[in-house]
Coordinates of C-alpha atoms in Angstrom, one line a residue:
X1386 CA -23.8 47.4 -37.5
X1387 CA -21.4 44.3 -37.1
X1388 CA -21.3 42.3 -40.1
X1389 CA -22.7 38.6 -41.1
X1390 CA -20.9 35.5 -42.0
X1391 CA -22.6 32.1 -43.0
X1392 CA -22.9 29.5 -39.9
X1393 CA -24.3 25.6 -39.8
X1394 CA -26.5 25.8 -36.9
X1395 CA -28.2 22.6 -34.6
X1396 CA -31.8 23.4 -34.4
X1397 CA -32.5 20.4 -32.2
X1398 CA -32.6 17.1 -32.5
X1399 CA -32.0 15.5 -36.1
X1400 CA -31.9 19.0 -37.6
X1401 CA -29.8 21.9 -38.6
X1402 CA -29.8 24.7 -40.3
X1403 CA -28.0 27.9 -42.5
X1404 CA -28.1 30.8 -40.9
X1405 CA -25.9 33.9 -40.6
X1406 CA -24.5 35.5 -37.6
X1407 CA -22.2 38.2 -36.7
X1408 CA -18.7 37.5 -37.7
X1409 CA -17.0 37.6 -33.8
X1410 CA -14.4 40.7 -33.2
X1411 CA -11.0 40.3 -31.0
X1412 CA -12.2 41.7 -27.5
X1413 CA -9.7 40.5 -25.4
X1414 CA -5.6 41.0 -25.4
X1415 CA -5.3 37.4 -25.6
X1416 CA -8.0 36.8 -28.5
X1417 CA -7.6 35.0 -31.8
X1418 CA -9.5 35.5 -34.7
X1419 CA -9.2 32.2 -37.2
X1420 CA -10.9 31.9 -40.4
X1421 CA -12.3 28.8 -40.7
X1422 CA -10.7 25.8 -42.7
X1423 CA -13.9 23.4 -41.8
X1424 CA -14.3 20.6 -39.2
X1425 CA -14.1 16.8 -39.1
X1426 CA -17.5 15.2 -38.3
X1427 CA -16.8 13.1 -35.0
X1428 CA -19.1 10.5 -34.0
X1429 CA -20.7 12.5 -31.4
X1430 CA -21.8 14.4 -34.1
X1431 CA -24.0 11.5 -35.4
X1432 CA -25.2 10.6 -32.5
X1433 CA -26.2 14.0 -31.5
X1434 CA -28.2 13.9 -34.8
X1435 CA -29.3 10.3 -34.1
X1436 CA -33.1 9.5 -33.3
X1437 CA -33.5 8.8 -30.7
X1438 CA -30.6 11.4 -29.8
X1439 CA -27.8 9.6 -28.1
X1440 CA -25.5 12.8 -26.9
X1441 CA -26.7 16.5 -26.1
X1442 CA -25.7 19.4 -27.7
X1443 CA -26.9 22.9 -26.7
X1444 CA -29.9 24.5 -29.4
X1445 CA -29.0 27.6 -31.7
X1446 CA -25.0 26.9 -31.4
X1447 CA -22.6 26.9 -34.3
X1448 CA -22.0 23.9 -34.8
X1449 CA -18.9 21.9 -35.0
X1450 CA -16.1 21.2 -32.8
X1451 CA -12.9 19.4 -34.4
X1452 CA -12.2 22.4 -36.4
X1453 CA -9.8 24.1 -37.7
X1454 CA -8.0 27.5 -39.1
X1455 CA -5.7 30.2 -40.3
X1456 CA -5.2 32.7 -37.9
X1457 CA -6.0 36.0 -39.8
X1458 CA -5.9 38.8 -36.2
X1459 CA -4.8 38.1 -32.4
X1460 CA -4.8 40.6 -29.4
X1461 CA -1.6 42.0 -28.4
X1462 CA -0.6 40.2 -25.6
X1463 CA -0.8 37.2 -28.2
X1464 CA 3.1 35.9 -29.1
X1465 CA 2.6 32.0 -29.7
X1466 CA 0.5 32.9 -33.7
X1467 CA 0.3 35.2 -35.6
X1468 CA -1.5 36.1 -38.3
X1469 CA -1.2 33.4 -41.6
X1470 CA -0.2 30.7 -39.5
X1471 CA -1.8 27.3 -38.8
X1472 CA -3.9 26.2 -36.2
X1473 CA -5.3 23.0 -34.9
X1474 CA -7.7 24.0 -32.4
X1475 CA -8.5 22.8 -28.7
X1476 CA -12.4 23.1 -28.6
X1477 CA -13.3 22.1 -24.8
X1478 CA -13.0 25.2 -22.0
X1479 CA -12.7 24.1 -18.5
X1480 CA -13.4 26.2 -16.1
X1481 CA -9.7 26.2 -14.3
X1482 CA -11.7 27.2 -10.9
X1483 CA -13.2 23.2 -10.1
X1484 CA -11.4 20.8 -7.8
X1485 CA -10.5 19.0 -11.0
X1486 CA -9.1 22.1 -12.5
X1487 CA -7.1 22.7 -9.4
X1488 CA -5.6 19.4 -9.4
X1489 CA -4.4 19.8 -13.2
X1490 CA -7.1 17.5 -14.1
X1491 CA -9.0 19.8 -17.1
X1492 CA -10.2 17.0 -19.1
X1493 CA -11.9 16.2 -15.9
X1494 CA -13.2 20.0 -15.3
X1495 CA -16.6 19.3 -13.4
X1496 CA -17.8 22.6 -15.8
X1497 CA -16.1 22.1 -19.1
X1498 CA -17.6 24.1 -22.2
X1499 CA -17.0 22.4 -25.7
X1500 CA -17.0 24.9 -28.5
X1501 CA -19.0 23.2 -31.2
X1502 CA -21.9 21.4 -28.9
X1503 CA -22.5 23.5 -25.5
X1504 CA -21.3 26.9 -26.9
X1505 CA -20.1 28.1 -30.9
X1506 CA -17.9 26.0 -32.9
X1507 CA -16.0 25.7 -36.1
X1508 CA -19.0 25.6 -39.0
X1509 CA -18.7 28.5 -39.6
X1510 CA -16.3 30.8 -42.2
X1511 CA -14.9 33.3 -38.4
X1512 CA -13.7 31.6 -34.8
X1513 CA -12.1 34.0 -32.1
X1514 CA -11.3 31.7 -28.9
X1515 CA -8.2 32.4 -26.2
X1516 CA -4.9 31.7 -27.4
X1517 CA -4.4 28.5 -25.3
X1518 CA -6.7 26.6 -27.9
X1519 CA -4.5 26.9 -30.5
X1520 CA -2.0 24.9 -31.8
X1521 CA 0.3 25.8 -35.2
X1522 CA 1.3 23.3 -37.7
X1523 CA 3.4 23.3 -40.8
X1524 CA 2.4 25.8 -43.5
X1525 CA 2.2 23.0 -46.3
X1526 CA -0.5 20.8 -43.5
X1527 CA -3.5 19.5 -45.0
X1528 CA -6.9 21.0 -43.4
X1529 CA -8.7 17.6 -43.6
X1530 CA -5.7 15.7 -41.4
X1531 CA -5.5 19.4 -39.2
X1532 CA -9.4 18.5 -38.3
X1533 CA -8.4 15.2 -36.8
X1534 CA -6.1 16.5 -33.8
X1535 CA -9.1 16.5 -31.3
X1536 CA -10.1 13.1 -31.8
X1537 CA -6.3 12.1 -31.7
X1538 CA -5.3 13.6 -29.0
X1539 CA -7.9 11.8 -26.8
X1540 CA -6.7 8.4 -28.2
X1541 CA -3.1 9.5 -28.4
X1542 CA -3.5 10.7 -24.4
X1543 CA -5.4 7.6 -23.3
X1544 CA -3.5 5.2 -25.2
X1545 CA -0.3 6.2 -22.9
X1546 CA -2.6 5.0 -20.0
X1547 CA -1.9 1.0 -21.5
X1548 CA 2.2 1.8 -21.7
X1549 CA 2.2 -0.2 -24.4
X1550 CA 5.4 -1.9 -25.4
X1551 CA 7.3 -2.9 -28.6
X1552 CA 6.9 -6.0 -29.7
X1553 CA 3.2 -5.8 -28.0
X1554 CA -0.2 -7.9 -29.7
X1555 CA -3.1 -5.4 -29.3
X1556 CA -7.0 -6.4 -30.1
X1557 CA -8.8 -3.4 -31.7
X1558 CA -13.0 -3.5 -31.0
X1559 CA -13.8 -1.1 -34.0
X1560 CA -12.7 0.0 -37.4
X1561 CA -14.4 3.7 -37.4
X1562 CA -12.3 6.3 -37.7
X1563 CA -11.9 6.2 -33.6
X1564 CA -10.5 2.4 -34.3
X1565 CA -8.7 4.0 -37.0
X1566 CA -6.5 6.2 -35.4
X1567 CA -5.8 3.8 -32.8
X1568 CA -4.5 1.1 -35.1
X1569 CA -2.0 3.8 -36.3
X1570 CA -0.8 4.9 -32.8
X1571 CA -0.6 1.0 -31.5
X1572 CA 1.7 0.0 -34.8
X1573 CA 3.8 3.4 -34.1
X1574 CA 4.1 2.8 -30.8
X1575 CA 5.7 -0.6 -32.0
X1576 CA 2.9 -3.2 -31.6
X1577 CA 3.9 -7.1 -33.5
X1578 CA 0.3 -7.7 -34.0
X1579 CA -2.6 -5.8 -33.9
X1580 CA -5.9 -7.7 -34.8
X1581 CA -9.3 -5.6 -35.6
X1582 CA -12.7 -7.1 -35.0
X1583 CA -14.8 -4.9 -37.2
X1584 CA -18.0 -6.2 -39.0
X1585 CA -18.7 -4.0 -42.2
X1586 CA -15.4 -4.6 -44.9
X1587 CA -14.9 -1.4 -46.4
X1588 CA -13.5 -0.4 -42.7
X1589 CA -12.1 -3.5 -42.6
X1590 CA -10.1 -2.9 -45.7
X1591 CA -8.7 0.4 -44.0
X1592 CA -8.1 -0.8 -41.0
X1593 CA -5.0 -3.2 -42.9
X1594 CA -4.4 -0.4 -44.7
X1595 CA -3.3 1.9 -41.3
X1596 CA -1.5 -1.4 -40.0
X1597 CA -3.5 -4.2 -38.6
X1598 CA -1.7 -7.1 -39.1
X1599 CA -5.2 -9.3 -39.1
X1600 CA -8.7 -8.4 -39.6
X1601 CA -11.6 -10.7 -38.4
X1602 CA -15.4 -10.4 -38.8
X1603 CA -17.2 -11.0 -35.6
X1604 CA -20.9 -11.8 -37.4
X1605 CA -18.0 -14.8 -39.3
X1606 CA -15.5 -15.8 -37.0
X1607 CA -14.7 -15.9 -33.2
X1608 CA -12.6 -13.4 -32.0
X1609 CA -12.4 -15.2 -28.8
X1610 CA -9.8 -17.9 -30.8
X1611 CA -8.2 -16.2 -33.0
X1612 CA -7.0 -13.8 -31.1
X1613 CA -6.2 -16.9 -28.7
X1614 CA -4.9 -18.8 -31.8
X1615 CA -2.5 -15.5 -32.7
X1616 CA -1.2 -15.4 -29.1
X1617 CA -0.4 -18.7 -28.4
X1618 CA -3.0 -19.2 -26.3
X1619 CA -2.4 -16.1 -24.1
X1620 CA -4.3 -13.1 -25.5
X1621 CA -3.7 -9.9 -26.0
X1622 CA -1.6 -7.7 -24.0
X1623 CA -4.0 -4.9 -24.4
X1624 CA -7.3 -4.4 -26.5
X1625 CA -8.7 -1.0 -27.2
X1626 CA -13.0 -0.5 -27.2
X1627 CA -13.6 2.1 -29.5
X1628 CA -17.2 0.9 -30.8
X1629 CA -19.2 2.2 -26.8
X1630 CA -21.0 -1.7 -26.9
X1631 CA -17.9 -4.5 -26.6
X1632 CA -16.5 -4.2 -23.2
X1633 CA -17.1 -7.7 -22.4
X1634 CA -15.8 -8.8 -25.2
X1635 CA -13.0 -6.9 -24.2
X1636 CA -12.3 -9.3 -20.5
X1637 CA -12.2 -12.4 -22.7
X1638 CA -9.5 -11.0 -25.3
X1639 CA -6.7 -10.0 -22.5
X1640 CA -3.9 -12.2 -21.1
X1641 CA -3.9 -12.2 -16.9
X1642 CA -2.6 -8.7 -16.2
X1643 CA -3.8 -7.0 -19.4
X1644 CA -4.8 -4.1 -19.6
X1645 CA -8.1 -2.5 -21.7
X1646 CA -9.3 1.2 -22.9
X1647 CA -12.4 1.7 -23.2
X1648 CA -12.6 4.6 -25.2
X1649 CA -16.3 4.1 -27.5
X1650 CA -18.8 5.7 -26.0
X1651 CA -23.0 7.4 -25.9
X1652 CA -25.0 8.5 -23.4
X1653 CA -27.4 4.8 -24.1
X1654 CA -25.4 1.9 -24.1
X1655 CA -24.5 0.1 -20.7
X1656 CA -22.6 -3.3 -21.1
X1657 CA -22.7 -5.4 -18.8
X1658 CA -19.8 -6.4 -16.8
X1659 CA -17.8 -9.9 -15.9
X1660 CA -16.7 -9.1 -12.3
X1661 CA -15.3 -12.8 -11.9
X1662 CA -13.2 -12.4 -14.7
X1663 CA -11.2 -9.0 -13.6
X1664 CA -10.6 -9.7 -10.8
X1665 CA -9.4 -13.0 -11.4
X1666 CA -7.2 -12.5 -14.6
X1667 CA -6.5 -9.1 -12.3
X1668 CA -6.7 -7.2 -15.8
X1669 CA -6.4 -3.7 -15.3
X1670 CA -9.3 -1.3 -17.2
X1671 CA -9.1 2.5 -18.2
X1672 CA -11.6 5.0 -19.6
X1673 CA -11.0 7.7 -22.1
X1674 CA -12.0 11.2 -23.5
X1675 CA -10.4 14.2 -23.5
X1676 CA -6.5 14.5 -24.2
X1677 CA -5.9 18.6 -23.2
X1678 CA -2.3 17.8 -22.3
X1679 CA -1.9 15.5 -25.9
X1680 CA -2.6 18.3 -27.7
X1681 CA 1.0 20.4 -28.6
X1682 CA 2.3 16.6 -29.7
X1683 CA -0.4 15.9 -31.4
X1684 CA 0.4 18.9 -33.6
X1685 CA 3.5 17.8 -34.2
X1686 CA 2.7 14.0 -34.9
X1687 CA 0.5 15.5 -37.7
X1688 CA 2.9 17.8 -39.8
X1689 CA 5.6 14.7 -39.4
X1690 CA 3.3 12.6 -41.2
X1691 CA 3.9 9.6 -38.9
X1692 CA 0.7 8.4 -38.9
X1693 CA -1.4 7.4 -42.3
X1694 CA -4.2 10.2 -42.5
X1695 CA -4.5 10.4 -46.0
X1696 CA -5.8 6.6 -44.8
X1697 CA -8.0 7.8 -42.7
X1698 CA -9.4 10.5 -43.8
X1699 CA -11.6 9.3 -46.9
X1700 CA -13.6 11.8 -47.7
X1701 CA -13.8 16.0 -48.5
X1702 CA -17.2 17.2 -48.4
X1703 CA -18.1 20.7 -48.6
X1704 CA -19.9 22.3 -46.1
X1705 CA -23.2 23.4 -48.3
X1706 CA -23.6 19.5 -48.5
X1707 CA -23.6 19.1 -45.4
X1708 CA -26.3 16.3 -44.9
X1709 CA -25.1 14.4 -46.7
X1710 CA -21.7 14.7 -44.8
X1711 CA -22.9 12.9 -42.5
X1712 CA -25.7 10.8 -43.7
X1713 CA -22.4 9.1 -45.0
X1714 CA -20.4 9.7 -41.7
X1715 CA -24.1 7.8 -40.0
X1716 CA -23.3 5.4 -43.2
X1717 CA -20.2 3.7 -41.5
X1718 CA -18.8 3.0 -45.3
X1719 CA -16.0 5.7 -44.5
X1720 CA -13.3 6.6 -42.4
X1721 CA -12.7 10.3 -40.8
X1722 CA -15.2 13.0 -43.0
X1723 CA -13.7 16.2 -43.4
X1724 CA -16.6 19.2 -43.9
X1725 CA -14.5 21.8 -45.9
X1726 CA -16.2 25.5 -45.7
X1727 CA -17.1 26.8 -48.8
X1728 CA -19.2 29.8 -47.6

């Protein structure tokens, strides 16, 4: 009889349960078995549990896609990691056979399966997955910092499209966990000014701690006017939309030939778009989603300490109090929340 482990199971919109599931074993020569440290809460997770539901999820799977852990066993062909290594995980599994995969675009795979959303994830004790999804980090790396690897890879990969230069001015809309990561990355890329729009006071304070040079409460201040003031009337070089509903505002924030990154999203938000402004000012708009090829670089960034992850990750909550962690993330009175396995 298989040995059992505890896990957090997604049971349908707004519901989860603590259940026992079989401990997985290595079946392939290229498999890696890890002991899960835990999992960060993503905005996608909050949207999955929202009412109405704002992102789909397969019922009865082990939940959690932003997970990390320690290698405990490897298949005979695995040389990239060994037992005892700490690893961050890429949870997204492309098929390798569709047109996009064959074109070298695995992040756009038509059949991609995301562990923790459409297949078993990391809110459990042990996970087995192929070696190519495991990226080694330094032994001293804190688990709660390891838990930001997947979203940070998405942010970093997307930001490369903007070709940010030293001395640029950036506008960031939203200072939730994703917005905070973009602020930190923009600062690390040499932006001279980073102007952040965020209605929640606690998050405005976090934005300043992470690297924003000015924060704006859009409910009380004119964001466009402030960006123009900070740029001698020109507009920002780049704008990052990190909240799903403010793409329209970005069009008016950037200078002619400026660049916009749309990263925030959910399944129910469909903002209007001022096409005339886009065309007249020859603005470039990019989308960002996953960062598969960026995972190795992110592992190096996390161990380097170049980003203020201690400011971005604000709370560590045990898995036995998962509802509390979800409620905190949904309240928006926090940065990134890491759920630590305590089973």
